[in-house]
Amino acid sequence: MRVLFVPLAGATHYFPQVVLAWAFRAAGHDVRVAAQPSVAGVVARSGMVAVEVGGSYDFGGHATDLMEVVRRHLGRLPASIEEARRVAATLPPEVLREVDEARYLPHVRAAEAMAAELLDLARHWTPDLVVADHAALTAPLVAETVGAPLVRCLYGPWTGSQVPYPGRNMPVADWPDVVRSLFDRFGVEIREDYTARTVDPCPDSMQVPGIPRRVPMRYVPYNDSGVLPGWLTRPPERRRVCVTLGTLSEKTVPGSTQTLVQRILSALDGFDVEILIAVRSGAGGRLGDLPGNARVVTDMPLDLLLPGCAAIVHHGGAGNVMTAAWHAVPQVAVTQVPDNTFEAERMAGTGAGVALRADRAGVDDIAAAAASVLAADGHRAAADRLRAEIRALPSPAEVVAALREPIC
């Protein structure tokens, strides 16, 4: 069987697909990953075959433009999906249309940057199955063009249950014009949902109900390849707390001159722990003054960093939530954007950690949350239960076998 994977042009959107791609390849299937130039090297490092399609696209930069549109009209970014809904209900129709168009524009531009070459690849290679990021607008275009079933991949608690998305669960009448024109341009009929199956690595206790044609799969972390340093293989002399905020580490907290990572480090100052600050290359020098018990770790996959950690403080991203859950590490999530708030609150609902909103959480609040998850109380027991629930789910190999069955 020929299987074409279609991730969004971002490493963190590709990582959740890697173990399923490995499983297809190990089962003897022919696997290709259609990758824009910005993610092709990430795909190659994972051991998969990348087929470069289209041009590079700065998804993150255009997402920042969206945030500026929202700030201009709202004065601030909503920190939760519920808050975004409340604010949207008060906007004049013309403003709501502008915000809505801006919300989808990064996804449309990303699709436009690769669609023509991606469809050309699909027509020549004729995949039997298309496996894609649940937000990739190019995925239905490819699947419909070659007549292959479309399998969507989730990577944590499903925000789509709260926010409909074109081609996934949005009524046709509600499609924004900017997305509708993309599908019209490539001659693909607009439908409410194109999904044949949804592969879901999130355990039931953390997931929301109602996922269409759900196929549960055990989450197995992959956060890029890396070299494990010797000091991480030895037992720590004192408890370790990992701090990682992804691209949000350099953003200031609303109403403050502090970045979020600076606020978190202030909260952890005085704790009898070793703080491991996970950053990307080039970011370590912008952290400011560090506590004496902090160590900066650069470009280290979280899956390699978390074993031996007593807790993690992060921004609520699904990759952080799920990787910490796999390792049964209690979590403190300090969130700034709606998707992350939703994911963090689903995690906190299991008891495996605490969810805070950055616009409401001061240094003392973060310190109290960290003390809570470090204490010998219910958080660690809940984290152990969550890990057991994840590991009881079907393996990626079992999911591959299920996806080989005819999909009607």
CSV table of C-alpha atoms in Angstrom, one decimal:
chain,number,residue,atom,x,y,z
A,1,MET,CA,0.0,0.0,0.0
A,2,ARG,CA,1.2,3.5,-0.8
A,3,VAL,CA,0.7,5.9,2.1
A,4,LEU,CA,1.1,9.7,1.7
A,5,PHE,CA,1.6,11.7,4.9
A,6,VAL,CA,0.7,15.4,4.7
A,7,PRO,CA,1.8,17.4,7.8
A,8,LEU,CA,1.5,21.2,8.2
A,9,ALA,CA,4.8,23.1,7.6
A,10,GLY,CA,5.9,23.0,11.2
A,11,ALA,CA,8.0,20.4,13.1
A,12,THR,CA,5.6,20.2,16.1
A,13,HIS,CA,2.8,19.3,13.7
A,14,TYR,CA,4.8,16.6,12.0
A,15,PHE,CA,6.2,14.9,15.2
A,16,PRO,CA,2.8,13.3,16.2
A,17,GLN,CA,2.7,11.6,12.9
A,18,VAL,CA,6.1,10.0,13.0
A,19,VAL,CA,5.4,6.8,15.0
A,20,LEU,CA,2.5,6.0,12.7
A,21,ALA,CA,4.6,6.6,9.6
A,22,TRP,CA,7.3,4.3,11.2
A,23,ALA,CA,4.6,1.6,11.8
A,24,PHE,CA,3.4,1.7,8.2
A,25,ARG,CA,7.0,1.4,6.9
A,26,ALA,CA,7.8,-1.4,9.4
A,27,ALA,CA,4.7,-3.3,8.1
A,28,GLY,CA,6.2,-3.1,4.6
A,29,HIS,CA,4.2,-0.3,3.1
A,30,ASP,CA,5.6,2.4,0.8
A,31,VAL,CA,5.5,5.7,2.7
A,32,ARG,CA,6.2,9.2,1.6
A,33,VAL,CA,5.9,12.5,3.5
A,34,ALA,CA,5.0,15.5,1.4
A,35,ALA,CA,7.0,18.3,3.0
A,36,GLN,CA,7.4,22.0,2.4
A,37,PRO,CA,11.1,23.0,2.4
A,38,SER,CA,10.9,24.3,6.0
A,39,VAL,CA,10.1,20.8,7.4
A,40,ALA,CA,11.8,18.5,4.9
A,41,GLY,CA,15.0,18.2,7.0
A,42,VAL,CA,12.9,17.4,10.1
A,43,VAL,CA,11.2,14.6,8.1
A,44,ALA,CA,14.6,13.2,6.9
A,45,ARG,CA,15.9,13.3,10.5
A,46,SER,CA,13.0,11.1,11.6
A,47,GLY,CA,14.1,8.4,9.1
A,48,MET,CA,11.3,8.9,6.7
A,49,VAL,CA,11.4,9.8,3.0
A,50,ALA,CA,10.5,13.5,2.4
A,51,VAL,CA,9.2,14.6,-0.9
A,52,GLU,CA,9.7,18.4,-1.2
A,53,VAL,CA,6.7,20.2,-2.5
A,54,GLY,CA,6.0,23.8,-2.9
A,55,GLY,CA,7.7,26.8,-1.4
A,56,SER,CA,8.5,27.7,2.1
A,57,TYR,CA,5.9,29.4,4.1
A,58,ASP,CA,6.2,31.2,7.4
A,59,PHE,CA,3.2,29.8,9.2
A,60,GLY,CA,4.3,31.2,12.5
A,61,GLY,CA,4.8,34.7,11.1
A,62,HIS,CA,1.3,34.8,9.6
A,63,ALA,CA,-0.2,33.5,12.8
A,64,THR,CA,1.5,36.5,14.5
A,65,ASP,CA,-0.3,38.7,12.0
A,66,LEU,CA,-3.6,37.1,13.0
A,67,MET,CA,-2.8,37.9,16.6
A,68,GLU,CA,-2.3,41.5,15.7
A,69,VAL,CA,-5.7,41.7,14.0
A,70,VAL,CA,-7.3,40.2,17.1
A,71,ARG,CA,-5.5,42.6,19.4
A,72,ARG,CA,-6.5,45.6,17.2
A,73,HIS,CA,-10.2,44.8,17.6
A,74,LEU,CA,-10.2,43.2,21.0
A,75,GLY,CA,-7.4,45.0,22.8
A,76,ARG,CA,-5.9,41.7,23.9
A,77,LEU,CA,-5.7,38.0,22.9
A,78,PRO,CA,-8.5,35.8,24.4
A,79,ALA,CA,-6.8,33.2,26.7
A,80,SER,CA,-9.5,30.6,26.3
A,81,ILE,CA,-12.0,29.4,23.7
A,82,GLU,CA,-14.9,30.4,25.9
A,83,GLU,CA,-13.6,33.9,26.2
A,84,ALA,CA,-13.1,34.1,22.4
A,85,ARG,CA,-16.7,33.0,21.9
A,86,ARG,CA,-18.0,35.7,24.4
A,87,VAL,CA,-16.0,38.4,22.7
A,88,ALA,CA,-17.0,37.3,19.2
A,89,ALA,CA,-20.6,37.6,20.1
A,90,THR,CA,-20.2,41.3,20.8
A,91,LEU,CA,-18.4,42.2,17.5
A,92,PRO,CA,-20.1,43.9,14.6
A,93,PRO,CA,-20.6,41.5,11.6
A,94,GLU,CA,-17.9,43.3,9.5
A,95,VAL,CA,-15.3,43.0,12.2
A,96,LEU,CA,-16.2,39.4,12.9
A,97,ARG,CA,-15.7,38.6,9.2
A,98,GLU,CA,-12.3,40.3,9.2
A,99,VAL,CA,-11.2,38.3,12.3
A,100,ASP,CA,-12.6,35.1,10.8
A,101,GLU,CA,-10.8,35.6,7.5
A,102,ALA,CA,-7.5,36.4,9.3
A,103,ARG,CA,-7.9,33.2,11.4
A,104,TYR,CA,-8.0,31.0,8.3
A,105,LEU,CA,-5.6,33.0,6.1
A,106,PRO,CA,-2.4,31.3,7.5
A,107,HIS,CA,-3.8,27.9,6.7
A,108,VAL,CA,-4.9,29.0,3.2
A,109,ARG,CA,-1.6,30.5,2.4
A,110,ALA,CA,0.2,27.4,3.6
A,111,ALA,CA,-2.0,25.3,1.4
A,112,GLU,CA,-1.5,27.6,-1.6
A,113,ALA,CA,2.3,27.4,-1.2
A,114,MET,CA,2.3,23.6,-1.8
A,115,ALA,CA,-1.0,22.6,-3.3
A,116,ALA,CA,-0.1,22.5,-7.0
A,117,GLU,CA,3.1,20.5,-6.6
A,118,LEU,CA,1.4,18.3,-4.0
A,119,LEU,CA,-1.5,17.4,-6.3
A,120,ASP,CA,1.0,16.7,-9.1
A,121,LEU,CA,2.9,14.3,-6.8
A,122,ALA,CA,-0.3,12.6,-5.8
A,123,ARG,CA,-1.5,12.2,-9.4
A,124,HIS,CA,1.8,10.5,-10.4
A,125,TRP,CA,2.3,8.4,-7.3
A,126,THR,CA,-1.4,7.6,-6.7
A,127,PRO,CA,-1.4,6.9,-2.9
A,128,ASP,CA,-3.9,4.4,-1.6
A,129,LEU,CA,-4.2,6.3,1.7
A,130,VAL,CA,-3.7,9.9,2.7
A,131,VAL,CA,-2.7,10.5,6.3
A,132,ALA,CA,-2.7,14.2,7.4
A,133,ASP,CA,-2.6,16.8,10.1
A,134,HIS,CA,-6.2,17.4,11.2
A,135,ALA,CA,-5.8,21.1,10.2
A,136,ALA,CA,-4.1,20.6,6.8
A,137,LEU,CA,-6.4,22.2,4.1
A,138,THR,CA,-4.4,20.4,1.4
A,139,ALA,CA,-5.4,17.0,2.7
A,140,PRO,CA,-8.9,16.9,1.3
A,141,LEU,CA,-7.7,18.4,-2.0
A,142,VAL,CA,-5.3,15.4,-2.4
A,143,ALA,CA,-7.6,12.7,-1.2
A,144,GLU,CA,-10.5,13.9,-3.4
A,145,THR,CA,-8.2,14.3,-6.4
A,146,VAL,CA,-6.9,10.7,-6.3
A,147,GLY,CA,-9.9,9.1,-4.7
A,148,ALA,CA,-8.0,7.9,-1.6
A,149,PRO,CA,-9.5,7.7,1.9
A,150,LEU,CA,-8.4,10.6,4.2
A,151,VAL,CA,-7.1,9.7,7.7
A,152,ARG,CA,-6.8,12.6,10.1
A,153,CYS,CA,-4.3,12.6,12.9
A,154,LEU,CA,-5.0,14.3,16.2
A,155,TYR,CA,-2.2,15.1,18.7
A,156,GLY,CA,-4.0,15.7,21.9
A,157,PRO,CA,-7.3,16.9,23.3
A,158,TRP,CA,-9.4,17.7,20.3
A,159,THR,CA,-10.0,21.5,20.1
A,160,GLY,CA,-12.1,20.9,17.0
A,161,SER,CA,-14.9,19.8,19.3
A,162,GLN,CA,-15.1,23.4,20.4
A,163,VAL,CA,-14.1,25.2,17.2
A,164,PRO,CA,-15.5,23.9,13.8
A,165,TYR,CA,-13.0,23.8,10.9
A,166,PRO,CA,-13.6,23.7,7.2
A,167,GLY,CA,-13.6,20.2,5.8
A,168,ARG,CA,-13.6,18.6,9.2
A,169,ASN,CA,-16.8,19.5,11.0
A,170,MET,CA,-18.0,22.8,9.7
A,171,PRO,CA,-21.4,23.2,7.9
A,172,VAL,CA,-20.8,24.2,4.2
A,173,ALA,CA,-22.8,27.4,4.7
A,174,ASP,CA,-20.3,28.6,7.3
A,175,TRP,CA,-17.2,28.2,5.2
A,176,PRO,CA,-15.2,31.4,5.0
A,177,ASP,CA,-14.8,32.8,1.5
A,178,VAL,CA,-11.0,32.6,1.6
A,179,VAL,CA,-11.2,28.8,2.2
A,180,ARG,CA,-14.1,28.2,-0.2
A,181,SER,CA,-12.1,29.9,-3.0
A,182,LEU,CA,-9.2,27.6,-2.4
A,183,PHE,CA,-11.3,24.5,-2.9
A,184,ASP,CA,-13.0,26.0,-6.0
A,185,ARG,CA,-9.7,26.8,-7.5
A,186,PHE,CA,-8.7,23.2,-7.5
A,187,GLY,CA,-12.1,21.8,-8.5
A,188,VAL,CA,-12.9,20.0,-5.2
A,189,GLU,CA,-16.5,19.9,-4.1
A,190,ILE,CA,-17.1,21.5,-0.8
A,191,ARG,CA,-18.4,19.1,1.9
A,192,GLU,CA,-18.9,19.3,5.7
A,193,ASP,CA,-16.4,16.5,6.4
A,194,TYR,CA,-14.0,14.5,4.2
A,195,THR,CA,-12.6,12.3,7.1
A,196,ALA,CA,-12.7,8.5,6.7
A,197,ARG,CA,-10.9,7.8,10.0
A,198,THR,CA,-9.5,9.9,12.8
A,199,VAL,CA,-6.4,8.5,14.6
A,200,ASP,CA,-6.5,9.7,18.2
A,201,PRO,CA,-3.6,9.2,20.6
A,202,CYS,CA,-5.3,11.0,23.5
A,203,PRO,CA,-6.7,8.8,26.3
A,204,ASP,CA,-10.4,8.8,27.0
A,205,SER,CA,-10.0,10.5,30.4
A,206,MET,CA,-8.4,13.6,28.7
A,207,GLN,CA,-10.3,13.5,25.5
A,208,VAL,CA,-13.7,14.9,24.6
A,209,PRO,CA,-16.5,12.8,23.1
A,210,GLY,CA,-17.8,12.9,19.6
A,211,ILE,CA,-14.7,12.5,17.5
A,212,PRO,CA,-15.8,11.2,14.1
A,213,ARG,CA,-14.8,7.7,13.1
A,214,ARG,CA,-12.3,7.6,15.9
A,215,VAL,CA,-9.4,5.1,15.9
A,216,PRO,CA,-7.6,5.1,19.3
A,217,MET,CA,-3.8,4.8,19.2
A,218,ARG,CA,-1.2,4.6,22.0
A,219,TYR,CA,0.7,7.9,22.2
A,220,VAL,CA,4.5,7.2,21.7
A,221,PRO,CA,6.5,10.4,22.0
A,222,TYR,CA,8.8,11.6,19.3
A,223,ASN,CA,10.1,15.2,19.7
A,224,ASP,CA,12.9,15.0,17.1
A,225,SER,CA,16.1,13.0,17.2
A,226,GLY,CA,19.0,13.9,19.5
A,227,VAL,CA,22.1,12.8,21.4
A,228,LEU,CA,21.6,11.9,25.0
A,229,PRO,CA,24.3,13.5,27.2
A,230,GLY,CA,25.9,11.4,29.9
A,231,TRP,CA,24.6,13.5,32.8
A,232,LEU,CA,21.0,12.7,31.8
A,233,THR,CA,21.7,9.0,32.2
A,234,ARG,CA,22.7,9.4,35.9
A,235,PRO,CA,20.2,9.8,38.8
A,236,PRO,CA,19.9,13.5,39.7
A,237,GLU,CA,21.3,14.6,43.0
A,238,ARG,CA,18.1,16.5,43.8
A,239,ARG,CA,14.6,16.7,42.2
A,240,ARG,CA,14.5,18.1,38.6
A,241,VAL,CA,11.9,20.4,37.2
A,242,CYS,CA,11.8,20.9,33.5
A,243,VAL,CA,10.7,24.3,32.1
A,244,THR,CA,9.8,24.5,28.4
A,245,LEU,CA,7.6,27.1,26.7
A,246,GLY,CA,8.4,26.6,23.0
A,247,THR,CA,8.1,29.8,20.9
A,248,LEU,CA,6.3,31.5,23.7
A,249,SER,CA,9.3,31.7,26.0
A,250,GLU,CA,10.3,35.2,24.7
A,251,LYS,CA,6.8,36.8,24.8
A,252,THR,CA,5.9,39.1,27.6
A,253,VAL,CA,2.9,38.3,29.9
A,254,PRO,CA,0.0,40.7,29.3
A,255,GLY,CA,0.2,43.6,31.7
A,256,SER,CA,3.8,42.8,32.6
A,257,THR,CA,7.3,43.5,31.4
A,258,GLN,CA,8.3,40.0,32.3
A,259,THR,CA,8.4,37.2,29.8
A,260,LEU,CA,6.5,34.1,30.8
A,261,VAL,CA,9.7,32.1,31.4
A,262,GLN,CA,11.1,34.8,33.6
A,263,ARG,CA,7.9,34.8,35.7
A,264,ILE,CA,8.1,31.0,36.0
A,265,LEU,CA,11.8,31.1,37.0
A,266,SER,CA,11.0,33.7,39.6
A,267,ALA,CA,8.3,31.4,41.0
A,268,LEU,CA,10.8,28.5,41.2
A,269,ASP,CA,13.5,30.6,42.8
A,270,GLY,CA,14.1,29.2,46.3
A,271,PHE,CA,12.8,25.6,45.5
A,272,ASP,CA,15.3,22.9,46.4
A,273,VAL,CA,15.3,21.6,42.8
A,274,GLU,CA,17.5,21.5,39.7
A,275,ILE,CA,15.7,23.5,37.0
A,276,LEU,CA,16.3,22.3,33.4
A,277,ILE,CA,15.3,25.1,30.9
A,278,ALA,CA,14.7,23.5,27.5
A,279,VAL,CA,15.2,26.0,24.7
A,280,ARG,CA,15.9,26.1,21.0
A,281,SER,CA,19.3,27.1,19.5
A,282,GLY,CA,19.9,30.8,19.9
A,283,ALA,CA,17.2,31.4,22.6
A,284,GLY,CA,19.3,30.7,25.7
A,285,GLY,CA,21.0,34.1,25.7
A,286,ARG,CA,17.6,35.9,25.8
A,287,LEU,CA,16.4,34.3,29.1
A,288,GLY,CA,17.8,37.0,31.3
A,289,ASP,CA,19.4,36.4,34.7
A,290,LEU,CA,19.0,32.7,35.8
A,291,PRO,CA,18.7,31.2,39.3
A,292,GLY,CA,21.8,29.4,40.4
A,293,ASN,CA,20.1,26.1,40.4
A,294,ALA,CA,19.1,26.4,36.7
A,295,ARG,CA,20.7,24.7,33.7
A,296,VAL,CA,19.9,25.6,30.1
A,297,VAL,CA,19.5,22.6,27.8
A,298,THR,CA,19.5,23.4,24.1
A,299,ASP,CA,17.7,21.4,21.3
A,300,MET,CA,17.1,18.4,23.5
A,301,PRO,CA,14.0,16.3,22.7
A,302,LEU,CA,11.5,16.5,25.6
A,303,ASP,CA,11.2,12.7,25.5
A,304,LEU,CA,14.9,12.4,26.4
A,305,LEU,CA,14.7,15.2,29.0
A,306,LEU,CA,11.7,14.1,31.1
A,307,PRO,CA,12.8,10.8,32.5
A,308,GLY,CA,14.1,11.6,36.0
A,309,CYS,CA,12.1,14.8,36.2
A,310,ALA,CA,9.8,15.3,39.2
A,311,ALA,CA,7.7,17.9,37.4
A,312,ILE,CA,7.4,20.0,34.3
A,313,VAL,CA,6.2,23.6,33.8
A,314,HIS,CA,5.1,24.3,30.2
A,315,HIS,CA,2.8,26.4,28.1
A,316,GLY,CA,0.0,23.8,27.6
A,317,GLY,CA,1.0,22.7,24.1
A,318,ALA,CA,-0.3,19.2,23.2
A,319,GLY,CA,3.2,17.8,22.6
A,320,ASN,CA,4.2,18.8,26.1
A,321,VAL,CA,1.0,17.6,27.7
A,322,MET,CA,1.1,14.2,26.0
A,323,THR,CA,4.9,13.6,26.4
A,324,ALA,CA,4.7,14.4,30.1
A,325,ALA,CA,1.7,12.1,30.4
A,326,TRP,CA,3.6,9.3,28.7
A,327,HIS,CA,6.3,9.7,31.3
A,328,ALA,CA,3.9,10.2,34.3
A,329,VAL,CA,5.5,13.5,35.1
A,330,PRO,CA,3.1,15.8,37.0
A,331,GLN,CA,2.5,19.1,35.1
A,332,VAL,CA,2.0,22.8,35.6
A,333,ALA,CA,0.6,24.4,32.4
A,334,VAL,CA,0.7,28.2,32.2
A,335,THR,CA,-1.2,29.1,29.1
A,336,GLN,CA,-1.5,32.2,26.9
A,337,VAL,CA,-3.6,31.1,23.9
A,338,PRO,CA,-7.0,29.4,23.7
A,339,ASP,CA,-5.9,26.1,22.2
A,340,ASN,CA,-3.3,25.6,24.9
A,341,THR,CA,-5.7,26.6,27.6
A,342,PHE,CA,-8.2,23.9,26.4
A,343,GLU,CA,-5.5,21.2,26.3
A,344,ALA,CA,-4.1,22.2,29.7
A,345,GLU,CA,-7.6,22.1,31.3
A,346,ARG,CA,-8.3,18.7,29.9
A,347,MET,CA,-5.0,17.5,31.4
A,348,ALA,CA,-5.8,19.1,34.8
A,349,GLY,CA,-9.2,17.4,34.8
A,350,THR,CA,-7.4,14.1,35.1
A,351,GLY,CA,-5.6,15.2,38.3
A,352,ALA,CA,-2.2,14.8,36.6
A,353,GLY,CA,-1.4,18.5,37.0
A,354,VAL,CA,-2.5,22.1,37.4
A,355,ALA,CA,-3.7,24.5,34.7
A,356,LEU,CA,-3.1,28.2,35.1
A,357,ARG,CA,-3.7,31.2,32.7
A,358,ALA,CA,-0.8,33.5,32.3
A,359,ASP,CA,-2.9,36.6,32.4
A,360,ARG,CA,-4.2,35.6,35.9
A,361,ALA,CA,-1.3,33.7,37.4
A,362,GLY,CA,1.3,35.7,39.3
A,363,VAL,CA,4.6,34.4,40.7
A,364,ASP,CA,2.9,33.2,43.9
A,365,ASP,CA,0.3,31.3,42.0
A,366,ILE,CA,2.9,29.5,39.9
A,367,ALA,CA,5.0,28.8,43.0
A,368,ALA,CA,1.9,27.3,44.7
A,369,ALA,CA,1.1,25.1,41.7
A,370,ALA,CA,4.7,23.9,41.5
A,371,ALA,CA,4.8,23.0,45.2
A,372,SER,CA,1.5,21.1,44.8
A,373,VAL,CA,2.7,18.9,41.9
A,374,LEU,CA,6.0,18.3,43.7
A,375,ALA,CA,4.4,17.2,46.9
A,376,ALA,CA,3.6,13.5,47.5
A,377,ASP,CA,-0.1,13.9,46.9
A,378,GLY,CA,-2.6,12.9,44.3
A,379,HIS,CA,-1.0,14.5,41.3
A,380,ARG,CA,1.7,11.9,41.0
A,381,ALA,CA,-0.8,9.0,41.5
A,382,ALA,CA,-3.1,10.6,38.8
A,383,ALA,CA,-0.1,10.9,36.5
A,384,ASP,CA,0.6,7.2,37.0
A,385,ARG,CA,-3.0,6.4,36.1
A,386,LEU,CA,-2.9,8.5,33.0
A,387,ARG,CA,0.3,6.8,31.8
A,388,ALA,CA,-1.2,3.4,32.4
A,389,GLU,CA,-4.3,4.5,30.4
A,390,ILE,CA,-2.1,5.6,27.5
A,391,ARG,CA,0.0,2.4,27.4
A,392,ALA,CA,-3.2,0.3,27.4
A,393,LEU,CA,-4.3,1.8,24.0
A,394,PRO,CA,-3.7,-0.1,20.7
A,395,SER,CA,-0.1,0.2,19.5
A,396,PRO,CA,0.7,2.1,16.2
A,397,ALA,CA,1.3,-1.4,14.6
A,398,GLU,CA,-2.2,-2.4,15.6
A,399,VAL,CA,-3.6,0.8,14.2
A,400,VAL,CA,-1.8,0.2,10.8
A,401,ALA,CA,-3.5,-3.2,10.7
A,402,ALA,CA,-6.9,-1.6,11.3
A,403,LEU,CA,-6.3,1.1,8.6
A,404,ARG,CA,-5.5,-1.6,6.1
A,405,GLU,CA,-9.1,-2.8,6.2
A,406,PRO,CA,-11.4,-1.4,3.5
A,407,ILE,CA,-12.6,2.1,4.4
A,408,CYS,CA,-16.1,2.8,3.2
